[in-house]
Coordinates of C-alpha atoms in Angstrom, one line a residue:
P1 CA 17.0 14.2 27.6
V2 CA 18.5 16.9 29.9
G3 CA 19.5 15.7 33.4
I4 CA 20.2 12.0 32.6
P5 CA 23.7 10.9 33.8
R6 CA 25.9 9.5 31.0
Q7 CA 29.5 8.7 30.9
N8 CA 29.8 9.2 27.2
T9 CA 29.4 12.3 25.0
V10 CA 25.7 13.3 24.5
R11 CA 23.9 16.0 22.7
C12 CA 21.1 17.9 24.3
V13 CA 18.7 20.6 23.1
G14 CA 17.3 23.0 25.7
R15 CA 16.7 26.6 26.8
I16 CA 19.2 28.9 28.5
C17 CA 18.1 30.0 32.0
N18 CA 19.4 32.1 34.8
E19 CA 19.4 30.3 38.1
A20 CA 19.4 33.7 40.0
H21 CA 16.0 35.4 40.2
E22 CA 17.7 38.8 39.9
G23 CA 20.8 40.0 38.2
R24 CA 22.5 39.4 34.9
L25 CA 23.2 36.0 33.4
N26 CA 26.8 34.9 34.2
K27 CA 28.9 31.7 34.0
A28 CA 28.0 30.7 37.6
S29 CA 24.2 31.1 37.1
L30 CA 24.0 29.5 33.6
R31 CA 21.5 26.7 33.4
L32 CA 20.2 24.5 30.6
E33 CA 16.5 23.6 30.8
G34 CA 15.1 20.6 29.0
S35 CA 11.6 20.4 27.5
R36 CA 8.6 19.3 29.5
Q37 CA 7.9 16.4 27.1
H38 CA 11.4 14.8 27.1
S39 CA 13.0 16.1 30.2
A40 CA 10.2 17.0 32.5
G41 CA 11.6 20.6 32.6
S42 CA 14.8 19.5 34.3
R43 CA 17.6 22.1 34.7
I44 CA 21.3 21.4 34.9
H45 CA 24.4 23.6 35.3
L46 CA 26.2 24.3 32.0
D47 CA 29.9 24.4 32.4
L48 CA 31.6 26.2 29.5
Q49 CA 35.1 26.0 30.7
A50 CA 36.3 23.8 27.9
I51 CA 34.7 26.1 25.3
N52 CA 36.0 29.2 27.0
N53 CA 39.6 27.9 27.2
K54 CA 41.5 29.6 24.4
D55 CA 44.4 27.2 24.7
V56 CA 42.3 24.1 23.8
K57 CA 43.1 23.1 20.2
S58 CA 39.8 22.3 18.6
E59 CA 38.1 23.0 15.3
D60 CA 35.0 24.0 17.2
K61 CA 34.3 27.7 17.8
R62 CA 35.5 28.9 21.2
D63 CA 33.4 32.1 21.4
Y64 CA 29.8 32.2 22.6
S65 CA 27.0 34.6 23.3
L66 CA 24.1 33.4 25.5
F67 CA 20.9 35.0 27.0
P68 CA 17.9 33.7 28.9
G69 CA 15.3 32.1 26.6
Q70 CA 17.8 31.1 23.9
I71 CA 17.3 27.6 22.4
V72 CA 20.7 25.9 22.0
A73 CA 22.2 22.5 21.2
V74 CA 25.0 21.4 23.5
E75 CA 27.4 18.5 23.1
G76 CA 29.3 17.3 26.2
I77 CA 29.5 15.0 29.1
N78 CA 27.0 14.9 32.0
S79 CA 28.4 12.2 34.3
S80 CA 26.6 13.4 37.4
G81 CA 23.2 14.4 36.0
R82 CA 23.6 17.8 37.5
T83 CA 26.4 19.5 35.5
M84 CA 27.1 19.2 31.8
Q85 CA 30.6 20.0 30.7
A86 CA 30.1 21.3 27.2
T87 CA 32.6 20.8 24.4
R88 CA 30.5 22.2 21.6
L89 CA 27.7 24.8 21.5
I90 CA 25.3 25.6 18.7
E91 CA 23.4 28.9 19.3
G92 CA 20.6 28.3 16.9
V93 CA 19.7 27.6 13.2
P94 CA 18.4 30.4 11.0
P95 CA 15.1 29.8 9.1
P96 CA 15.4 29.1 5.4
S97 CA 16.0 32.0 3.0
E98 CA 13.5 32.6 0.2
K99 CA 14.5 31.8 -3.4
H100 CA 13.1 33.7 -6.4
R101 CA 12.6 32.8 -10.1
A102 CA 15.1 34.6 -12.3
C103 CA 12.4 35.9 -14.5
D104 CA 10.7 37.6 -11.5
L105 CA 14.0 39.2 -10.5
L106 CA 14.5 40.5 -14.0
E107 CA 11.0 42.0 -14.0
Y108 CA 11.5 43.6 -10.5
Q109 CA 14.9 45.1 -11.2
Y110 CA 14.6 46.0 -14.9
G111 CA 10.9 46.3 -15.7
A112 CA 9.7 49.7 -16.9
E113 CA 7.0 49.8 -14.3
K114 CA 9.4 48.6 -11.5
Q115 CA 13.0 49.7 -10.8
D116 CA 13.9 50.1 -14.5
G117 CA 17.6 49.4 -13.7
K118 CA 17.7 51.9 -10.9
P119 CA 18.5 51.2 -7.2
L120 CA 15.6 50.6 -4.8
S121 CA 15.8 53.4 -2.3
I122 CA 14.6 52.9 1.3
V123 CA 14.7 55.3 4.2
T124 CA 14.1 54.0 7.7
L125 CA 13.7 56.1 10.8
C126 CA 12.6 55.6 14.4
G127 CA 10.9 57.8 17.0
P128 CA 10.8 59.7 19.2
F129 CA 10.2 62.3 16.5
T130 CA 10.3 65.4 18.7
T131 CA 12.7 66.5 21.4
K132 CA 11.9 66.2 25.1
D133 CA 11.5 70.0 25.6
N134 CA 8.8 70.7 23.1
L135 CA 6.1 69.2 20.8
S136 CA 7.1 71.0 17.7
Y137 CA 8.3 67.9 15.9
D138 CA 11.1 69.9 14.2
P139 CA 13.4 66.9 13.5
L140 CA 10.5 65.1 11.7
Q141 CA 9.8 68.2 9.7
D142 CA 13.4 68.4 8.7
I143 CA 13.6 64.7 7.5
M144 CA 10.3 65.0 5.7
F145 CA 11.6 68.0 3.7
K146 CA 14.6 65.9 2.7
I147 CA 12.3 63.0 1.8
S148 CA 10.1 65.3 -0.4
T149 CA 13.3 66.3 -2.2
D150 CA 15.0 62.9 -2.6
K151 CA 11.8 61.0 -3.2
P152 CA 12.9 57.5 -2.1
D153 CA 10.8 54.5 -3.0
V154 CA 9.8 53.5 0.5
V155 CA 10.0 55.1 4.0
I156 CA 9.7 52.8 7.0
M157 CA 8.8 54.8 10.1
C158 CA 8.9 53.0 13.5
G159 CA 7.2 54.5 16.5
P160 CA 6.9 56.0 19.0
F161 CA 5.0 58.7 17.1
V162 CA 3.4 60.1 20.2
D163 CA 5.9 59.1 22.9
G164 CA 4.2 58.4 26.3
R165 CA 7.6 59.1 28.0
Q166 CA 7.7 62.7 26.7
P167 CA 7.6 64.9 29.8
L168 CA 5.0 67.2 28.2
L169 CA 2.7 64.2 27.6
H170 CA 3.4 62.1 30.6
D171 CA 0.8 63.7 32.9
G172 CA -2.0 63.4 30.4
E173 CA -2.7 67.2 30.4
L174 CA -2.1 68.0 26.7
T175 CA -2.0 71.6 25.9
T176 CA -1.1 72.7 22.3
V177 CA -1.0 76.0 20.5
D178 CA -3.2 76.3 17.3
E179 CA -2.4 78.4 14.2
D180 CA -3.9 81.5 15.8
G181 CA -1.6 81.2 18.9
N182 CA -4.4 80.1 21.2
E183 CA -3.8 77.3 23.7
K184 CA -6.2 74.3 23.6
K185 CA -6.6 70.9 25.2
S186 CA -5.6 68.0 22.8
T187 CA -5.8 64.3 22.7
Y188 CA -2.9 61.9 21.8
E189 CA -4.6 61.2 18.5
E190 CA -4.7 65.0 17.7
I191 CA -1.0 65.2 18.3
F192 CA -0.5 62.4 15.7
F193 CA -3.0 64.1 13.4
Q194 CA -1.4 67.5 13.6
N195 CA 2.3 66.5 13.5
V196 CA 2.4 63.3 11.4
S197 CA -0.7 63.0 9.2
M198 CA -0.8 66.7 8.3
L199 CA 2.9 66.6 7.4
L200 CA 2.3 63.7 5.0
E201 CA -0.8 65.3 3.6
E202 CA 1.1 68.5 2.9
M203 CA 3.9 66.6 1.2
Y204 CA 1.5 64.9 -1.2
T205 CA -0.6 68.0 -1.8
N206 CA 2.5 69.9 -3.0
D207 CA 3.5 66.9 -5.2
P208 CA 0.6 64.6 -6.0
T209 CA 2.7 62.6 -8.4
M210 CA 5.3 61.6 -5.7
K211 CA 5.6 57.7 -5.7
T212 CA 7.1 57.4 -2.2
Q213 CA 5.2 55.0 0.0
F214 CA 5.2 55.1 3.8
V215 CA 5.1 52.1 6.2
L216 CA 4.1 53.0 9.8
V217 CA 5.1 50.6 12.5
P218 CA 3.6 51.2 16.0
S219 CA 5.6 51.1 19.2
V220 CA 4.8 50.0 22.8
E221 CA 5.7 53.5 23.8
D222 CA 3.0 55.1 21.7
A223 CA 0.5 56.8 23.9
F224 CA -2.6 56.2 21.8
V225 CA -2.3 52.4 21.3
D226 CA -2.2 49.3 23.5
S227 CA 1.3 49.0 24.9
V228 CA 1.5 45.2 24.8
Y229 CA 3.8 43.3 22.4
P230 CA 2.9 42.2 19.7
Q231 CA 0.8 45.1 18.4
P232 CA -1.8 45.3 15.6
P233 CA -1.6 48.0 13.0
F234 CA -2.9 51.6 13.6
V235 CA -6.7 51.8 13.3
E236 CA -8.7 55.0 13.2
N237 CA -11.4 54.3 15.8
T238 CA -13.5 57.4 15.6
M239 CA -16.1 58.5 18.1
K240 CA -18.2 61.6 17.8
R241 CA -17.6 64.2 20.5
N242 CA -19.5 67.1 18.8
H243 CA -20.3 68.3 15.3
N244 CA -16.7 69.6 14.7
H245 CA -14.5 66.9 16.0
E246 CA -14.0 63.1 16.4
Y247 CA -12.1 61.2 19.0
G248 CA -9.5 58.7 17.7
D249 CA -9.2 60.3 14.3
L250 CA -5.5 59.8 13.1
G251 CA -6.2 61.7 9.8
L252 CA -4.4 59.1 7.6
H253 CA -7.4 59.1 5.2
F254 CA -6.6 62.7 4.3
V255 CA -3.1 61.6 3.2
E256 CA -4.6 59.1 0.7
S257 CA -6.8 61.7 -1.0
A258 CA -4.4 64.6 -0.9
G259 CA -3.9 66.0 -4.5
R260 CA -6.0 63.3 -6.1
E261 CA -9.5 64.0 -4.9
E262 CA -11.0 63.3 -8.3
E263 CA -9.4 59.9 -8.8
K264 CA -11.7 56.9 -8.1
K265 CA -9.0 54.2 -8.0
R266 CA -6.1 55.1 -5.7
S267 CA -3.1 53.1 -4.7
N268 CA -2.2 53.2 -1.1
R269 CA 0.4 55.7 0.0
V270 CA 0.5 54.8 3.7
H271 CA 0.6 51.2 4.9
C272 CA -0.1 50.5 8.6
V273 CA 1.5 47.3 9.7
S274 CA 1.9 45.4 12.9
N275 CA 4.8 45.3 15.4
P276 CA 6.7 43.2 14.6
C277 CA 6.1 42.5 10.9
T278 CA 7.7 40.9 7.8
L279 CA 7.4 43.0 4.7
K280 CA 7.8 42.2 1.0
I281 CA 9.2 44.9 -1.2
N282 CA 9.8 43.5 -4.7
E283 CA 12.0 40.5 -4.2
L284 CA 13.3 41.7 -0.8
T285 CA 12.0 40.3 2.5
I286 CA 12.3 42.9 5.3
G287 CA 11.8 42.2 9.0
V288 CA 10.9 45.1 11.3
T289 CA 10.4 45.4 15.0
S290 CA 10.2 48.7 16.9
S291 CA 10.8 47.0 20.3
D292 CA 14.3 47.7 21.6
V293 CA 15.2 44.0 21.7
L294 CA 18.9 44.7 21.2
F295 CA 19.1 46.7 24.4
H296 CA 17.0 44.2 26.3
I297 CA 19.2 41.2 25.3
S298 CA 22.4 43.2 25.8
S299 CA 21.4 43.9 29.4
D300 CA 21.2 40.2 30.2
E301 CA 23.7 38.6 27.9
C302 CA 26.7 36.5 28.8
N303 CA 29.6 36.1 26.3
A304 CA 33.2 35.2 26.0
N305 CA 36.0 35.6 23.4
L306 CA 33.9 37.6 20.9
P307 CA 36.0 39.4 18.3
P308 CA 36.3 43.1 19.0
G309 CA 33.4 45.2 17.8
T310 CA 31.1 42.2 17.0
R311 CA 28.9 42.1 20.1
M312 CA 25.9 44.0 18.7
T313 CA 26.1 42.1 15.5
R314 CA 26.1 38.9 17.4
I315 CA 23.0 39.9 19.4
A316 CA 21.2 40.9 16.2
Q317 CA 22.2 37.5 14.7
H318 CA 20.4 35.8 17.6
L319 CA 17.0 37.1 16.4
I320 CA 17.5 35.2 13.1
Q321 CA 19.0 32.1 14.6
Q322 CA 16.2 31.9 17.2
R323 CA 13.6 32.6 14.4
S324 CA 12.0 35.2 16.7
Y325 CA 11.7 39.0 16.8
Y326 CA 11.8 38.8 20.7
P327 CA 13.6 35.6 21.8
L328 CA 14.3 36.9 25.4
F329 CA 12.5 35.0 28.1
P330 CA 11.6 36.1 30.7
A331 CA 11.1 39.5 29.0
A332 CA 13.1 42.5 30.1
K333 CA 11.9 44.5 33.2
G334 CA 9.1 46.9 32.1
A335 CA 8.3 45.1 28.9
S336 CA 4.8 43.9 28.3
L337 CA 4.4 40.7 26.3
D338 CA 1.2 38.7 25.5
L339 CA 2.7 35.2 25.6
A340 CA -0.6 33.8 24.3
K341 CA 0.4 35.4 21.0
A342 CA 4.0 34.3 21.0
D343 CA 3.5 32.8 17.5
Q344 CA 3.0 36.4 16.2
W345 CA 6.6 37.4 16.8
E346 CA 8.1 34.3 15.1
M347 CA 10.3 35.0 12.1
P348 CA 8.9 33.1 9.1
C349 CA 12.0 33.2 6.9
Q350 CA 15.5 34.7 7.0
P351 CA 15.0 38.3 6.0
D352 CA 17.2 40.1 3.5
I353 CA 17.1 43.2 5.7
L354 CA 16.4 43.2 9.4
I355 CA 15.5 46.6 10.9
V356 CA 16.0 46.7 14.7
P357 CA 15.9 50.3 16.0
S358 CA 17.6 50.8 19.4
K359 CA 18.8 53.5 21.7
L360 CA 22.3 51.8 21.4
A361 CA 24.8 52.9 18.9
S362 CA 23.5 52.8 15.3
F363 CA 25.1 50.4 12.9
A364 CA 24.6 48.4 9.7
K365 CA 26.3 45.0 9.4
P366 CA 26.0 41.8 7.3
V367 CA 25.2 38.6 9.2
L368 CA 24.7 34.9 8.3
D369 CA 25.7 35.4 4.7
R370 CA 22.3 36.6 3.4
T371 CA 21.1 39.3 5.8
I372 CA 21.9 43.0 6.5
V373 CA 21.0 44.2 10.0
V374 CA 20.3 47.9 10.4
N375 CA 19.9 49.9 13.6
P376 CA 19.0 53.4 12.3
G377 CA 19.1 54.8 15.8
E378 CA 16.5 57.3 17.1
L379 CA 15.6 60.5 15.2
T380 CA 16.0 62.5 18.4
K381 CA 18.3 62.2 21.4
N382 CA 16.8 64.1 24.3
T383 CA 17.0 67.7 23.2
T384 CA 19.0 67.2 20.0
G385 CA 18.7 65.5 16.6
G386 CA 19.6 61.9 16.2
T387 CA 20.2 59.5 13.2
Y388 CA 18.3 57.7 10.5
A389 CA 19.4 55.2 7.8
T390 CA 19.2 55.2 4.0
I391 CA 19.4 51.9 2.1
D392 CA 20.1 51.6 -1.6
V393 CA 19.7 48.2 -3.1
H394 CA 21.3 48.0 -6.6
P395 CA 20.0 45.6 -9.3
M396 CA 22.0 42.5 -10.2
K397 CA 23.8 42.5 -13.5
R398 CA 21.3 42.2 -16.3
E399 CA 23.4 39.6 -18.2
T400 CA 23.5 37.4 -15.1
L401 CA 19.7 37.5 -14.8
E402 CA 19.1 36.9 -18.5
D403 CA 21.4 33.8 -18.4
A404 CA 19.6 32.6 -15.3
V405 CA 16.2 33.1 -17.1
E406 CA 17.3 31.0 -20.0
A407 CA 18.4 28.2 -17.6
D408 CA 15.1 28.6 -15.7
M409 CA 17.0 29.1 -12.4
E410 CA 15.9 30.1 -8.9
M411 CA 18.2 32.5 -7.1
F412 CA 18.7 34.1 -3.7
S413 CA 18.5 37.9 -3.5
G414 CA 22.2 38.2 -2.9
I415 CA 21.6 41.5 -1.1
Q416 CA 25.0 41.7 0.7
D417 CA 26.8 42.1 -2.6
R418 CA 24.6 44.9 -3.9
V419 CA 23.5 47.1 -1.0
R420 CA 24.7 50.3 0.5
V421 CA 23.6 51.5 3.9
D422 CA 24.3 55.0 5.2
I423 CA 23.7 56.1 8.8
K424 CA 23.0 59.9 8.6
R425 CA 22.5 62.5 11.3
I426 CA 19.6 64.8 11.2

């Protein structure tokens, strides 16, 4: 238990806390809080001087990265019951990775109705999708034209789709211009309908055979949904206003029928998912959250001796080690979390790809041997275009899979050895 004086080395598990009510976590305000069950919520000062000392010869790692809410294991001496002098620190343990039967991998990667030996192509992009000085959604139109040309397998779109921070939307007086050049009052749902749904509908109308599937992830910044994390998928809650219009109509049903009105059985083109969510695409497990958790943690993180250029990767690694899409507690200022639903942002397994959009510099890095972390950036930056990411996952060698099928083996996806991620500017 935390807070019990001991003269010998002990191991404690607890949560990192900030003693100061305001300000960033630092070495002086670092506290370790025990559980209510075993430690009655006791807090002690955590002295990391021994770990932080580069001159100490030890096999234990001497770099660390800590933030409020992080569950850690600490080894050290707590002789007074008030301060623990740590000699070893474990920042978390990732959830188990999923294994796959070799026969399933062979079918996914070389089946005629699956990848057929070709790379799995994924595009991921994050809003805002229009610049701050207009509602024309030009960057989104540009990327959709490229998608209609390249025809990737999956496009993962993270909100905000209708950004409540947009100056032209902030006051709630929405005035748009129709096709005839006339100004009219609009709702947030109409903005989505006109600039997202109609764009997708036009794409499928021009090419009804296009196999690309879209995944839509809401954001707490979206103006037409509840801004509390976690968020449910988009739902078209329609309410009659008059004979010609409905409130709450997002228009996604038109995307499903575009170019195939006569077909009775239709496969879904658009998949509305929750925020956060864990997706399954063939053998790949993909974790997605549209909350800017990287920025939130980086604003309150305390670290030492990290190798140059690894800070953002280390913060992204925390999500996996803490098994949570939002491990920061208390939440960042301005963030709205429903703590009664905390189980809904737990990470069920170690994802092959973790998509964490952020206003911070975009990157794609391997972490913890089996995961690729991707921050595609935002599609717009104020009044200019931003960035997005393309992910190409190549199949394993066919001979390797066939030998594994004969041996009836189970295998990890091995994505770090067969993936290419490009961060591109729009």
